[in-house]
């Protein structure tokens, strides 16, 4: 086992103190177990299949989860999605997918399932520490949509993405520009959630709630009273009972119309 700087161990400790390992291969699971112990893990649970892993996640509420991509009774991508869409406190915990199959398809599949990092077998202790440092010390924005739930995919470690920025946030560094980028992203997720509402109503409502919180924060930062009031109308609709597409369409439509009118006002 390699020597680890105690300062690094102290910084990653909030993530590594409770660990869930999901791997049907006993030898591979033991290897991971030994390494995370060296990283300071206190409580470690090892499970071999998807069903038991979900129960373990609910009981342990791990700070980090390692998932083998596939095996008997295990679909790692499916498990990652189920954790992300659950009501468990650990639904946002970093997930590192471990597999020997590091093809473009498997890497992108892991990314799109809501995984934070991808670790190819065989790996060294140093490789694993680097992944843990990434998730513990470089937090990523959380995306709560309908089609995707998980960390911002633009910073996934696959190196596959080479195209233009998908969101304005890629070009916004700080200050007002970053706040405006966050506002634009929230508005687009709102529109998408309403459009995909019938596919997954529960996740759509959760996504809409998340964007309402984000937009309220934006309105406060920008001292935008109109935005805060419009978000308030959406919050009233969300608080009045189980959200439906019909009850949420009007307040979301008002927010989107306001947002779409802003470029024209600036141009005028």
PDB file of N, CA, C and O in Angstrom, residues 48 62 94 160 165 182 199 202 221 235 239 256:
ATOM      1  N   UNK A  48     -23.148  -7.712  -3.543  1.00  0.00           N
ATOM      2  CA  UNK A  48     -22.845  -8.312  -4.842  1.00  0.00           C
ATOM      3  C   UNK A  48     -23.904  -8.052  -5.900  1.00  0.00           C
ATOM      4  O   UNK A  48     -23.645  -8.233  -7.087  1.00  0.00           O
ATOM      5  N   UNK A  62     -24.018   6.064   2.375  1.00  0.00           N
ATOM      6  CA  UNK A  62     -22.576   6.218   2.143  1.00  0.00           C
ATOM      7  C   UNK A  62     -22.199   7.593   1.612  1.00  0.00           C
ATOM      8  O   UNK A  62     -22.992   8.270   0.962  1.00  0.00           O
ATOM      9  N   UNK A  94     -21.096  10.781  -4.458  1.00  0.00           N
ATOM     10  CA  UNK A  94     -20.261  10.434  -5.616  1.00  0.00           C
ATOM     11  C   UNK A  94     -20.312   8.938  -5.909  1.00  0.00           C
ATOM     12  O   UNK A  94     -20.236   8.115  -4.994  1.00  0.00           O
ATOM     13  N   UNK A 160     -14.264  12.230 -23.513  1.00  0.00           N
ATOM     14  CA  UNK A 160     -14.934  11.979 -24.786  1.00  0.00           C
ATOM     15  C   UNK A 160     -15.516  13.235 -25.403  1.00  0.00           C
ATOM     16  O   UNK A 160     -15.603  13.366 -26.613  1.00  0.00           O
ATOM     17  N   UNK A 165     -19.666  24.074 -26.077  1.00  0.00           N
ATOM     18  CA  UNK A 165     -20.335  24.046 -24.778  1.00  0.00           C
ATOM     19  C   UNK A 165     -21.817  23.808 -24.961  1.00  0.00           C
ATOM     20  O   UNK A 165     -22.456  24.391 -25.820  1.00  0.00           O
ATOM     21  N   UNK A 182     -26.653  30.413 -14.733  1.00  0.00           N
ATOM     22  CA  UNK A 182     -27.446  29.527 -13.876  1.00  0.00           C
ATOM     23  C   UNK A 182     -28.938  29.735 -14.122  1.00  0.00           C
ATOM     24  O   UNK A 182     -29.727  28.779 -14.142  1.00  0.00           O
ATOM     25  N   UNK A 199     -43.820  11.583 -18.904  1.00  0.00           N
ATOM     26  CA  UNK A 199     -42.917  10.430 -18.898  1.00  0.00           C
ATOM     27  C   UNK A 199     -42.597   9.979 -17.473  1.00  0.00           C
ATOM     28  O   UNK A 199     -42.475   8.788 -17.199  1.00  0.00           O
ATOM     29  N   UNK A 202     -43.340  12.198 -11.142  1.00  0.00           N
ATOM     30  CA  UNK A 202     -42.693  12.420  -9.849  1.00  0.00           C
ATOM     31  C   UNK A 202     -41.339  13.105 -10.015  1.00  0.00           C
ATOM     32  O   UNK A 202     -41.013  14.057  -9.297  1.00  0.00           O
ATOM     33  N   UNK A 221     -30.033  37.393  -5.876  1.00  0.00           N
ATOM     34  CA  UNK A 221     -28.694  37.887  -6.198  1.00  0.00           C
ATOM     35  C   UNK A 221     -28.743  39.061  -7.163  1.00  0.00           C
ATOM     36  O   UNK A 221     -27.941  39.999  -7.072  1.00  0.00           O
ATOM     37  N   UNK A 235     -44.022  28.478  -6.656  1.00  0.00           N
ATOM     38  CA  UNK A 235     -43.930  27.824  -5.356  1.00  0.00           C
ATOM     39  C   UNK A 235     -45.314  27.611  -4.737  1.00  0.00           C
ATOM     40  O   UNK A 235     -45.568  26.587  -4.096  1.00  0.00           O
ATOM     41  N   UNK A 239     -46.905  24.045  -3.681  1.00  0.00           N
ATOM     42  CA  UNK A 239     -47.302  23.801  -2.295  1.00  0.00           C
ATOM     43  C   UNK A 239     -48.782  23.477  -2.143  1.00  0.00           C
ATOM     44  O   UNK A 239     -49.216  23.010  -1.089  1.00  0.00           O
ATOM     45  N   UNK A 256     -41.067  31.379 -18.253  1.00  0.00           N
ATOM     46  CA  UNK A 256     -40.397  31.210 -19.547  1.00  0.00           C
ATOM     47  C   UNK A 256     -40.646  32.404 -20.460  1.00  0.00           C
ATOM     48  O   UNK A 256     -39.737  32.857 -21.167  1.00  0.00           O
TER      49      UNK A 256
END
